[in-house]
Short mmCIF file of C-alpha atoms in Angstrom, two decimals:
data_model
loop_
_atom_site.label_atom_id
_atom_site.label_comp_id
_atom_site.label_asym_id
_atom_site.label_seq_id
_atom_site.Cartn_x
_atom_site.Cartn_y
_atom_site.Cartn_z
CA MET Y 13 4.34 13.50 23.26
CA LYS Y 14 5.69 15.26 20.04
CA ILE Y 15 5.98 19.06 20.57
CA MET Y 16 5.47 21.70 17.80
CA THR Y 17 6.35 25.29 18.27
CA CYS Y 18 3.35 27.77 17.18
CA PRO Y 19 4.81 31.06 16.30
CA LEU Y 20 2.17 32.70 18.36
CA ASN Y 21 1.65 30.30 21.23
CA GLY Y 22 4.96 28.57 21.68
CA PRO Y 23 5.59 24.87 22.18
CA ARG Y 24 2.39 22.85 22.10
CA ASN Y 25 1.31 19.20 21.71
CA ILE Y 26 1.24 18.07 18.06
CA SER Y 27 -2.35 17.01 18.52
CA GLU Y 28 -3.24 20.66 18.59
CA PHE Y 29 -2.09 21.16 15.11
CA GLN Y 30 -3.43 20.23 11.70
CA TRP Y 31 -1.14 19.58 8.73
CA LEU Y 32 -2.39 21.62 5.63
CA GLY Y 33 0.07 20.36 2.98
CA PRO Y 34 3.20 21.68 1.19
CA VAL Y 35 3.90 25.41 0.41
CA HIS Y 36 3.50 25.89 -3.38
CA ASP Y 37 5.51 28.31 -5.35
CA ASP Y 38 2.98 31.14 -6.58
CA ALA Y 39 4.80 30.86 -9.97
CA GLU Y 40 3.17 27.41 -10.36
CA LEU Y 41 -0.23 29.11 -10.66
CA THR Y 42 -0.13 29.18 -14.43
CA ALA Y 43 -2.27 27.21 -16.89
CA ALA Y 44 0.75 25.35 -18.10
CA ALA Y 45 1.83 24.30 -14.56
CA LEU Y 46 -1.77 23.43 -13.37
CA VAL Y 47 -1.25 19.71 -13.50
CA ARG Y 48 1.99 19.81 -11.70
CA HIS Y 49 0.42 22.15 -9.09
CA LEU Y 50 -2.65 19.95 -8.71
CA PHE Y 51 -1.22 16.47 -8.63
CA PHE Y 52 2.62 16.46 -8.33
CA ALA Y 53 3.05 17.67 -4.81
CA PRO Y 54 6.67 17.79 -3.47
CA ASN Y 55 7.74 14.55 -1.83
CA PRO Y 56 11.42 15.20 -0.92
CA MET Y 57 13.58 12.71 1.04
CA GLY Y 58 14.55 15.65 3.07
CA VAL Y 59 13.25 19.04 4.24
CA LEU Y 60 9.64 20.13 3.26
CA ARG Y 61 8.18 23.56 3.67
CA GLU Y 62 4.58 23.15 4.56
CA TRP Y 63 1.52 24.84 5.98
CA TRP Y 64 0.26 23.97 9.45
CA ARG Y 65 -2.57 25.32 11.61
CA HIS Y 66 -2.74 25.60 15.39
CA THR Y 67 -6.42 24.67 15.68
CA PRO Y 68 -7.39 26.29 18.98
CA SER Y 69 -6.15 29.78 17.96
CA ASN Y 70 -6.63 29.26 14.28
CA THR Y 71 -3.02 30.27 13.60
CA VAL Y 72 -1.92 29.30 10.12
CA PHE Y 73 1.92 29.34 9.81
CA ILE Y 74 4.92 27.65 7.81
CA ALA Y 75 7.03 24.87 9.25
CA GLU Y 76 10.18 23.39 7.77
CA ARG Y 77 10.09 19.57 8.61
CA ASN Y 78 12.48 16.82 7.76
CA LEU Y 79 10.42 14.04 6.05
CA ILE Y 80 12.78 11.26 6.90
CA THR Y 81 13.35 12.07 10.61
CA ASP Y 82 10.22 14.00 11.44
CA GLU Y 83 12.32 16.57 13.08
CA ILE Y 84 10.66 20.04 12.95
CA LEU Y 85 13.53 22.53 12.17
CA ARG Y 86 11.75 25.84 12.08
CA THR Y 87 8.25 27.49 12.46
CA TYR Y 88 7.31 30.89 11.31
CA LEU Y 89 4.40 33.10 10.14
CA LYS Y 90 3.97 33.74 6.42
CA PRO Y 91 6.32 36.62 5.59
CA ALA Y 92 4.82 39.68 3.95
CA ALA Y 93 6.76 39.00 0.82
CA ASP Y 94 4.48 38.37 -2.09
CA ASN Y 95 6.27 35.52 -3.52
CA ILE Y 96 6.39 32.82 -0.78
CA ALA Y 97 8.96 30.85 -2.79
CA SER Y 98 11.51 33.50 -2.47
CA VAL Y 99 11.66 33.13 1.41
CA ALA Y 100 14.90 31.53 2.43
CA MET J 10 -1.31 -29.08 -3.36
CA PRO J 11 -3.22 -30.45 -0.52
CA ILE J 12 -2.34 -34.11 -1.54
CA GLU J 13 1.32 -33.09 -1.88
CA LEU J 14 1.22 -31.49 1.54
CA LEU J 15 -0.41 -34.69 3.18
CA LYS J 16 2.15 -36.83 1.47
CA TYR J 17 5.02 -34.57 2.85
CA GLY J 18 3.41 -34.76 6.27
CA LEU J 19 3.17 -38.48 6.35
CA ARG J 20 6.73 -39.00 4.98
CA ARG J 21 9.25 -40.45 7.56
CA GLY J 22 12.46 -38.53 6.65
CA HIS J 23 12.16 -34.81 5.97
CA ARG J 24 15.03 -33.49 4.07
CA PRO J 25 15.63 -29.75 4.59
CA PHE J 26 15.21 -27.61 1.53
CA ARG J 27 15.96 -24.05 0.86
CA ASP J 28 13.05 -21.91 -0.80
CA ILE J 29 15.14 -18.95 -1.76
CA PRO J 30 18.74 -19.42 -3.28
CA PRO J 31 21.69 -17.35 -1.93
CA THR J 32 22.42 -14.04 -3.62
CA PRO J 33 24.77 -14.71 -6.56
CA ASP J 34 27.24 -12.29 -8.04
CA LEU J 35 25.63 -9.65 -10.36
CA ARG J 36 26.19 -10.59 -14.03
CA LYS J 37 26.88 -7.68 -16.62
CA HIS J 38 23.64 -7.94 -18.40
CA TYR J 39 20.13 -8.97 -17.77
CA ASP J 40 17.08 -8.88 -20.18
CA VAL J 41 14.88 -7.53 -17.35
CA VAL J 42 15.94 -5.84 -14.04
CA ILE J 43 13.18 -5.54 -11.46
CA ILE J 44 13.77 -2.97 -8.85
CA GLY J 45 12.24 -4.10 -5.69
CA GLY J 46 12.12 -7.51 -4.11
CA GLY J 47 8.66 -7.37 -2.59
CA GLY J 48 5.49 -9.17 -3.62
CA HIS J 49 4.87 -7.18 -6.84
CA GLY J 50 8.44 -7.52 -8.00
CA LEU J 51 8.66 -11.19 -7.27
CA ALA J 52 5.26 -11.91 -8.82
CA ALA J 53 6.40 -10.07 -11.96
CA ALA J 54 9.51 -12.32 -12.02
CA TYR J 55 7.41 -15.42 -11.59
CA TYR J 56 5.19 -14.67 -14.50
CA LEU J 57 8.06 -13.55 -16.77
CA SER J 58 9.96 -16.71 -16.09
CA ASN J 59 7.14 -19.17 -15.80
CA HIS J 60 4.55 -17.82 -18.25
CA HIS J 61 6.50 -15.81 -20.82
CA GLY J 62 9.84 -17.73 -20.92
CA VAL J 63 11.92 -14.61 -20.04
CA ARG J 64 14.47 -16.11 -17.57
CA ASN J 65 17.42 -13.73 -17.74
CA VAL J 66 15.84 -11.67 -14.97
CA ALA J 67 17.47 -10.01 -11.89
CA VAL J 68 15.40 -8.87 -9.06
CA LEU J 69 17.19 -6.18 -6.94
CA GLU J 70 16.20 -5.66 -3.31
CA LYS J 71 17.71 -2.83 -1.10
CA GLY J 72 17.13 -4.78 2.15
CA TYR J 73 15.83 -8.39 2.69
CA LEU J 74 13.34 -10.38 0.63
CA ALA J 75 9.77 -9.02 1.04
CA GLY J 76 10.73 -6.91 4.12
CA GLY J 77 9.18 -3.62 3.05
CA ASN J 78 5.44 -3.16 2.59
CA THR J 79 4.86 -6.83 1.74
CA ALA J 80 5.59 -7.51 5.37
CA ARG J 81 3.98 -4.45 6.86
CA ASN J 82 0.42 -4.56 5.18
CA THR J 83 -2.56 -6.20 6.96
CA THR J 84 -3.09 -8.82 4.31
CA THR J 85 -6.62 -7.97 3.26
CA VAL J 86 -7.76 -9.18 -0.23
CA ARG J 87 -10.89 -7.62 -1.76
CA SER J 88 -12.33 -6.08 -4.82
CA ASN J 89 -15.25 -3.91 -3.58
CA TYR J 90 -14.08 -0.63 -5.17
CA LEU J 91 -15.99 2.21 -6.85
CA THR J 92 -14.81 2.69 -10.46
CA PRO J 93 -15.30 -0.23 -12.96
CA PRO J 94 -11.53 -0.11 -14.00
CA SER J 95 -10.56 -0.81 -10.40
CA ILE J 96 -13.12 -3.29 -9.75
CA ALA J 97 -12.32 -5.23 -12.86
CA PHE J 98 -8.70 -5.16 -12.08
CA TYR J 99 -9.07 -6.20 -8.29
CA ARG J 100 -11.63 -9.04 -9.35
CA GLU J 101 -8.73 -10.57 -11.23
CA GLY J 102 -6.42 -9.99 -8.32
CA VAL J 103 -8.91 -11.97 -6.09
CA SER J 104 -9.24 -14.66 -8.61
CA LEU J 105 -5.60 -15.23 -8.69
CA PHE J 106 -5.40 -15.52 -4.78
CA GLU J 107 -8.15 -18.22 -5.17
CA ALA J 108 -5.83 -20.34 -7.23
CA MET J 109 -2.50 -19.23 -5.87
CA SER J 110 -1.62 -22.08 -3.43
CA GLU J 111 -2.43 -24.65 -6.38
CA GLU J 112 -0.48 -22.54 -8.94
CA LEU J 113 2.61 -21.99 -6.75
CA GLY J 114 2.62 -25.35 -5.01
CA PHE J 115 3.13 -23.20 -1.86
CA ASN J 116 0.56 -22.67 0.84
CA VAL J 117 -0.38 -19.03 1.01
CA MET J 118 -3.16 -19.76 3.43
CA PHE J 119 -5.80 -17.83 1.50
CA SER J 120 -8.85 -17.63 3.59
CA GLN J 121 -11.92 -16.23 1.78
CA ARG J 122 -14.11 -15.45 4.68
CA GLY J 123 -15.77 -12.21 3.48
CA GLN J 124 -15.43 -8.71 4.48
CA LEU J 125 -17.95 -6.41 6.28
CA THR J 126 -17.47 -2.80 6.18
CA LEU J 127 -19.80 -0.92 8.68
CA ALA J 128 -21.71 2.22 8.03
CA HIS J 129 -22.52 4.63 10.97
CA SER J 130 -24.10 7.38 9.02
CA ASP J 131 -26.63 7.88 6.08
CA ALA J 132 -23.66 9.07 3.91
CA ALA J 133 -21.74 5.93 4.32
CA MET J 134 -24.86 3.86 3.48
CA ARG J 135 -25.41 5.86 0.31
CA SER J 136 -21.81 5.46 -0.86
CA PHE J 137 -21.99 1.65 0.06
CA ARG J 138 -25.11 1.44 -2.10
CA LEU J 139 -23.26 2.80 -4.99
CA ARG J 140 -20.31 0.61 -4.55
CA ALA J 141 -22.66 -2.54 -4.16
CA GLU J 142 -24.21 -1.52 -7.40
CA MET J 143 -20.98 -0.76 -9.13
CA GLY J 144 -19.48 -4.12 -7.91
CA ASN J 145 -22.57 -6.10 -9.14
CA HIS J 146 -22.47 -4.38 -12.43
CA VAL J 147 -18.80 -5.37 -13.06
CA GLY J 148 -19.35 -8.91 -11.60
CA ILE J 149 -18.29 -9.10 -8.01
CA ARG J 150 -20.22 -10.06 -4.83
CA ALA J 151 -21.00 -7.09 -2.82
CA GLU J 152 -24.27 -6.17 -1.16
CA LEU J 153 -25.75 -3.50 1.09
CA VAL J 154 -26.92 -5.19 4.36
CA ASP J 155 -29.03 -3.77 7.25
CA ALA J 156 -28.27 -3.69 10.92
CA LYS J 157 -29.91 -7.02 11.67
CA THR J 158 -27.69 -8.79 8.98
CA VAL J 159 -24.65 -7.08 10.42
CA GLN J 160 -25.52 -8.66 13.72
CA GLU J 161 -26.02 -12.06 12.31
CA LEU J 162 -22.61 -11.88 10.30
CA CYS J 163 -20.75 -10.60 13.35
CA PRO J 164 -22.51 -11.07 16.67
CA HIS J 165 -19.65 -9.48 18.59
CA VAL J 166 -19.98 -5.97 17.14
CA ASN J 167 -21.20 -3.18 19.75
CA MET J 168 -24.01 -2.00 17.53
CA ASP J 169 -24.91 1.29 19.17
CA LEU J 170 -21.34 2.47 20.14
CA GLY J 171 -22.57 4.31 23.29
CA GLY J 172 -25.20 6.16 21.11
CA GLN J 173 -22.54 7.91 19.26
CA HIS J 174 -22.03 5.92 16.07
CA GLU J 175 -24.91 3.62 15.76
CA VAL J 176 -24.37 0.85 13.28
CA LEU J 177 -26.95 1.46 10.51
CA GLY J 178 -25.86 -1.33 8.12
CA GLY J 179 -22.83 -2.40 6.07
CA LEU J 180 -21.30 -3.42 2.85
CA TRP J 181 -20.84 -7.20 2.85
CA HIS J 182 -18.26 -8.44 0.32
CA ALA J 183 -18.30 -12.20 0.16
CA ASP J 184 -15.24 -12.39 -2.05
CA GLY J 185 -13.08 -10.56 0.48
CA GLY J 186 -10.37 -12.66 2.36
CA THR J 187 -6.95 -12.76 3.72
CA ALA J 188 -3.78 -14.40 2.87
CA ARG J 189 -0.20 -14.93 4.46
CA HIS J 190 1.84 -12.13 3.07
CA ASP J 191 5.24 -13.77 3.56
CA ALA J 192 4.30 -16.93 1.90
CA VAL J 193 2.80 -15.03 -1.20
CA ALA J 194 6.24 -13.42 -1.72
CA TRP J 195 8.24 -16.52 -0.82
CA GLY J 196 5.99 -18.69 -3.19
CA TYR J 197 6.54 -16.30 -6.15
CA ALA J 198 10.20 -16.04 -5.34
CA LYS J 199 10.78 -19.82 -4.99
CA ARG J 200 9.03 -20.51 -8.38
CA ALA J 201 10.81 -17.76 -10.20
CA ALA J 202 14.28 -18.76 -8.90
CA GLU J 203 13.62 -22.42 -10.06
CA LYS J 204 13.43 -21.02 -13.59
CA GLY J 205 16.67 -19.08 -13.31
CA VAL J 206 15.67 -15.60 -12.00
CA GLU J 207 18.37 -14.25 -9.82
CA ILE J 208 17.24 -12.61 -6.53
CA HIS J 209 19.72 -9.88 -5.27
CA GLN J 210 19.19 -9.05 -1.71
CA ARG J 211 20.99 -6.13 -0.11
CA THR J 212 21.37 -4.65 -3.55
CA GLU J 213 20.53 -0.97 -3.69
CA VAL J 214 19.87 0.94 -6.85
CA GLU J 215 21.96 4.25 -6.90
CA GLY J 216 21.44 5.64 -10.27
CA PHE J 217 20.71 5.04 -13.93
CA GLY J 218 22.64 5.53 -17.17
CA ILE J 219 20.09 7.13 -19.52
CA ALA J 220 20.66 7.70 -23.45
CA ASN J 221 18.18 8.32 -26.20
CA GLY J 222 15.14 8.05 -23.89
CA ARG J 223 16.22 4.52 -22.70
CA ILE J 224 17.76 3.16 -19.64
CA THR J 225 21.17 1.75 -20.53
CA GLU J 226 22.37 0.76 -17.28
CA VAL J 227 21.42 0.41 -13.51
CA ARG J 228 23.93 1.39 -11.13
CA THR J 229 23.93 -0.51 -7.76
CA ASN J 230 26.03 -0.67 -4.64
CA ARG J 231 27.39 -4.03 -5.95
CA GLY J 232 28.25 -2.99 -9.44
CA THR J 233 26.72 -1.78 -12.67
CA ILE J 234 24.50 -3.75 -14.87
CA ALA J 235 23.12 -3.31 -18.43
CA ALA J 236 19.42 -3.89 -18.79
CA GLY J 237 17.00 -4.62 -21.61
CA GLN J 238 14.01 -3.65 -19.71
CA VAL J 239 13.46 -2.26 -16.25
CA LEU J 240 10.50 -2.62 -14.02
CA GLN J 241 10.10 -0.43 -11.01
CA ALA J 242 8.26 -1.86 -8.09
CA ALA J 243 9.81 -0.26 -5.15
CA GLY J 244 6.80 0.34 -2.74
CA GLY J 245 7.51 3.38 -0.42
CA MET J 246 10.49 4.23 -2.34
CA ASN J 247 8.96 4.60 -5.63
CA GLY J 248 9.05 8.28 -5.70
CA ARG J 249 12.70 8.34 -5.07
CA ILE J 250 13.60 5.59 -7.67
CA ALA J 251 11.67 7.32 -10.27
CA GLU J 252 13.36 10.65 -9.48
CA MET J 253 16.81 8.88 -10.26
CA ALA J 254 15.33 7.93 -13.71
CA GLY J 255 14.40 11.57 -14.19
CA ILE J 256 10.56 10.82 -13.90
CA PRO J 257 8.51 13.00 -11.62
CA LEU J 258 5.58 10.84 -10.00
CA PRO J 259 2.40 12.27 -8.35
CA ILE J 260 3.28 10.40 -5.21
CA ARG J 261 3.35 11.53 -1.63
CA CYS J 262 4.73 9.31 1.06
CA PHE J 263 2.71 8.63 4.27
CA PRO J 264 3.24 6.23 7.25
CA LEU J 265 0.60 3.47 7.59
CA GLN J 266 0.56 1.94 11.09
CA ALA J 267 -0.87 -1.38 12.45
CA MET J 268 -0.49 -3.62 15.32
CA VAL J 269 -1.53 -7.03 16.59
CA THR J 270 -2.95 -8.26 20.10
CA GLN J 271 -1.83 -11.36 21.85
CA PRO J 272 -3.56 -14.61 20.51
CA LEU J 273 -7.26 -15.26 21.40
CA LYS J 274 -9.48 -18.15 20.61
CA PRO J 275 -11.13 -17.95 17.27
CA PHE J 276 -14.29 -15.72 17.31
CA LEU J 277 -13.90 -13.23 14.61
CA ASP J 278 -14.33 -15.25 11.30
CA ILE J 279 -14.80 -12.28 8.97
CA LEU J 280 -12.77 -9.14 8.13
CA LEU J 281 -14.51 -6.31 9.82
CA SER J 282 -13.93 -2.58 8.82
CA SER J 283 -15.49 0.58 9.86
CA SER J 284 -15.14 3.62 7.45
CA ASN J 285 -16.30 6.20 10.02
CA LEU J 286 -13.87 5.01 12.79
CA HIS J 287 -11.03 4.40 10.46
CA THR J 288 -10.39 1.10 11.93
CA TYR J 289 -10.47 -2.55 10.87
CA LEU J 290 -10.08 -5.73 12.57
CA VAL J 291 -9.18 -9.20 11.45
CA GLN J 292 -8.29 -12.25 13.46
CA SER J 293 -5.14 -14.05 11.87
CA SER J 294 -4.82 -17.75 11.77
CA ARG J 295 -2.68 -17.55 14.88
CA GLY J 296 -5.56 -16.05 16.76
CA GLU J 297 -4.07 -12.58 16.92
CA ILE J 298 -6.35 -9.60 16.36
CA VAL J 299 -4.72 -7.50 13.54
CA ILE J 300 -5.73 -3.81 13.79
CA GLY J 301 -5.38 -1.33 11.11
CA GLY J 302 -6.57 2.12 10.09
CA GLY J 303 -5.87 5.23 8.14
CA THR J 304 -2.50 6.83 7.45
CA ASP J 305 -0.77 9.33 9.72
CA PRO J 306 -2.21 12.90 9.38
CA TYR J 307 0.89 14.40 7.74
CA GLN J 308 3.44 13.43 5.02
CA LEU J 309 6.49 11.43 6.13
CA ALA J 310 8.82 8.86 4.75
CA SER J 311 9.74 7.15 7.99
CA THR J 312 8.76 3.66 9.51
CA ARG J 313 8.70 5.14 12.97
CA SER J 314 5.47 4.53 14.92
CA SER J 315 3.54 7.29 16.98
CA LEU J 316 1.49 6.92 20.12
CA PRO J 317 -1.39 9.15 18.94
CA GLN J 318 -1.95 6.85 15.78
CA LYS J 319 -1.75 3.78 17.96
CA GLU J 320 -4.38 5.23 20.38
CA SER J 321 -6.49 6.03 17.50
CA LEU J 322 -6.34 2.37 16.29
CA ALA J 323 -7.12 1.23 19.90
CA THR J 324 -9.99 3.58 20.35
CA GLY J 325 -11.66 2.48 17.08
CA ALA J 326 -11.17 -1.23 17.98
CA LEU J 327 -12.48 -0.78 21.54
CA GLN J 328 -15.49 1.04 20.21
CA LEU J 329 -16.38 -1.78 18.04
CA MET J 330 -15.49 -4.52 20.50
CA PRO J 331 -15.23 -3.15 24.16
CA PHE J 332 -14.45 -6.61 25.39
CA LEU J 333 -10.89 -6.27 23.93
CA HIS J 334 -9.94 -3.81 26.61
CA ASN J 335 -7.76 -6.16 28.68
CA ILE J 336 -6.09 -7.58 25.66
CA LYS J 337 -2.40 -6.77 25.39
CA ILE J 338 -0.60 -5.47 22.19
CA LEU J 339 1.89 -7.86 21.12
CA ARG J 340 3.66 -6.14 18.09
CA GLN J 341 3.19 -2.80 16.30
CA TRP J 342 4.90 -1.34 13.12
CA ALA J 343 4.57 1.13 10.34
CA GLY J 344 5.15 1.11 6.67
CA ILE J 345 5.83 3.94 4.15
CA THR J 346 3.15 4.04 1.63
CA ASP J 347 3.28 5.83 -1.76
CA ILE J 348 -0.01 7.71 -2.15
CA THR J 349 -1.33 9.20 -5.44
CA PRO J 350 -3.76 12.08 -5.65
CA ASP J 351 -6.77 9.74 -6.57
CA PHE J 352 -5.67 6.79 -4.44
CA SER J 353 -5.31 4.51 -7.53
CA PRO J 354 -2.03 2.94 -8.51
CA ILE J 355 0.17 4.01 -11.54
CA MET J 356 0.99 1.09 -13.78
CA GLY J 357 2.30 0.86 -17.26
CA ALA J 358 4.54 2.89 -19.43
CA SER J 359 6.89 5.83 -18.38
CA PRO J 360 8.37 8.56 -20.37
CA LEU J 361 11.42 6.27 -21.08
CA GLN J 362 11.06 3.51 -23.65
CA ASN J 363 12.08 0.56 -21.56
CA TYR J 364 11.27 1.54 -18.08
CA TRP J 365 7.88 0.42 -16.60
CA LEU J 366 6.09 1.57 -13.63
CA ASP J 367 4.25 -0.43 -10.88
CA ALA J 368 3.88 2.34 -8.31
CA GLY J 369 1.46 4.44 -6.13
CA TRP J 370 0.12 1.47 -4.24
CA GLY J 371 -0.45 3.49 -1.18
CA THR J 372 -2.89 1.55 1.10
CA TRP J 373 -3.69 -1.51 -0.95
CA GLY J 374 -0.78 -3.07 -2.74
CA PHE J 375 -1.02 -6.65 -1.18
CA LYS J 376 -4.32 -7.60 -2.72
CA ALA J 377 -2.76 -6.73 -6.26
CA THR J 378 0.24 -8.76 -5.72
CA GLY J 379 -0.63 -11.39 -8.26
CA VAL J 380 -2.57 -9.44 -10.73
CA ALA J 381 -0.04 -6.51 -10.80
CA GLY J 382 2.89 -8.97 -11.27
CA LYS J 383 1.15 -11.01 -13.92
CA ARG J 384 -0.12 -7.95 -15.96
CA MET J 385 3.25 -6.08 -15.55
CA ALA J 386 4.99 -9.10 -16.88
CA GLU J 387 2.75 -9.32 -19.77
CA THR J 388 3.48 -5.65 -20.51
CA ILE J 389 7.26 -6.23 -20.49
CA ALA J 390 7.07 -9.51 -22.47
CA THR J 391 4.92 -8.11 -25.20
CA GLY J 392 5.99 -4.42 -25.07
CA ARG J 393 2.23 -3.46 -24.95
CA VAL J 394 0.19 -2.31 -21.95
CA PRO J 395 -2.95 -4.57 -21.80
CA ASP J 396 -6.33 -2.93 -21.75
CA ILE J 397 -6.89 -3.84 -18.11
CA LEU J 398 -3.94 -1.68 -16.94
CA ALA J 399 -4.55 1.32 -19.55
CA PRO J 400 -6.71 3.40 -17.15
CA PHE J 401 -4.00 3.31 -14.59
CA SER J 402 -1.32 5.05 -16.77
CA LEU J 403 0.78 7.98 -15.56
CA GLU J 404 -0.64 10.21 -18.23
CA ARG J 405 -4.17 10.07 -16.63
CA PHE J 406 -3.21 13.10 -14.57
CA SER J 407 -2.39 15.28 -17.43
CA ARG J 408 -5.68 14.10 -19.17
CA PHE J 409 -7.72 14.76 -15.89
CA GLU J 410 -8.97 11.11 -16.12
CA LEU J 411 -8.51 10.32 -12.56
CA LEU J 412 -9.91 7.16 -10.91
CA ASN J 413 -11.05 8.41 -7.63
CA GLU J 414 -10.99 5.54 -5.17
CA MET J 415 -10.35 7.55 -1.82
CA GLY J 416 -13.83 6.79 -0.56
CA ALA J 417 -13.13 3.00 -1.28
CA THR J 418 -9.89 2.80 0.62
CA ALA J 419 -9.63 5.20 3.77
CA ALA J 420 -9.48 2.36 6.17
CA GLY J 421 -11.85 0.30 4.08
CA HIS J 422 -9.24 -2.34 3.55
#
């Protein structure tokens, strides 16, 4: 069983979670960058920051996961900062 | 070919022969360098050398020949897509499979037994009706069938699925079939090598030299080579290779998992899919039931398998055929698919003048092995993208001219 840590509920079975896709930089949301935002999603051979949802509690949070090893490095709730890309 | 085979079988002394020559030393220059020694790259090498007279060709393969997605797919060949450009393209793909054993003098075991996709909802019936009409319009065999015909085509299907997903009908595609994936790659490799194409296994591309909008050299772990033209056909690694060439591709990697059961006596003579259950079954010529389905639920570039995905494949298979419940799983595996936003491949030109793309095959690259190789070879030999490939260009995303085939793939293969 693969375990993911929900920031609110702690370690749970991965089957309780829904993958929502990569975290986008808000700065991408301009007309010029629209194509890139819509179609050119990040596909790194390394760590990806992405949205997940713990479905029973409807908790949406951010995970940092290695796309080669499938290792979940960190999970946390969306910080209050306006620009999500600025979060380290 | 059958007569040759018979003569070979009846001959007294069988001299051993080597289909694929050993890896030679890299030369300094090739007219065409093909990145990726899978089915697509080898088919392109075959058409370049046998049909266009371009013989100074090197195929670079990071691992072993046809060991990536060519070895990991579930060998379905079909053309029942939704958009006219896709149907026309895959129709040509199917016709190449029909003649492949003859053309290559190599038995690829193409078995055109028809594919049946089941509908368990009115919505699925509506989308099948559209696909059947589009298919007939472009000139392939696809028809909407009712539940009674489903039972005649495949008497083993559990029609009511416990009352949950009752089978309402299906999309019958008489052109669908299956072929032996390894043989397809070996056949193309053998005939290309005979004409002088060099196949370099365990040769990994590590970077490119780029000047004035052209690739000048390809750097590998075995040395640097100059290239006139470069074709990228790297399967799951397409995004990574294009990145080295400075070309962002709209590709995300997802694992696709499959498995086979122990061999059974022949009982399933068609290819059976269920779009609602995200499962498909086909009995191989060895009697094994090959079970495939949708991709993993999240992005990953790994060939690890996962229990939840295998459970979901087994669940779908058992819902369709409960009598398989005691059958053992013999092998299971995963491959890395390169999926585009519209689920259609990217073929043709790139922002670099002498760099050509054959990427984004996601969940259906095997059935296009011949046609993609043939048309990409034509593109490289003539320097012009043929009309049949034009709709699949990389620029379609910036022009918002997407070819949405999501509904015609998702476990429909």
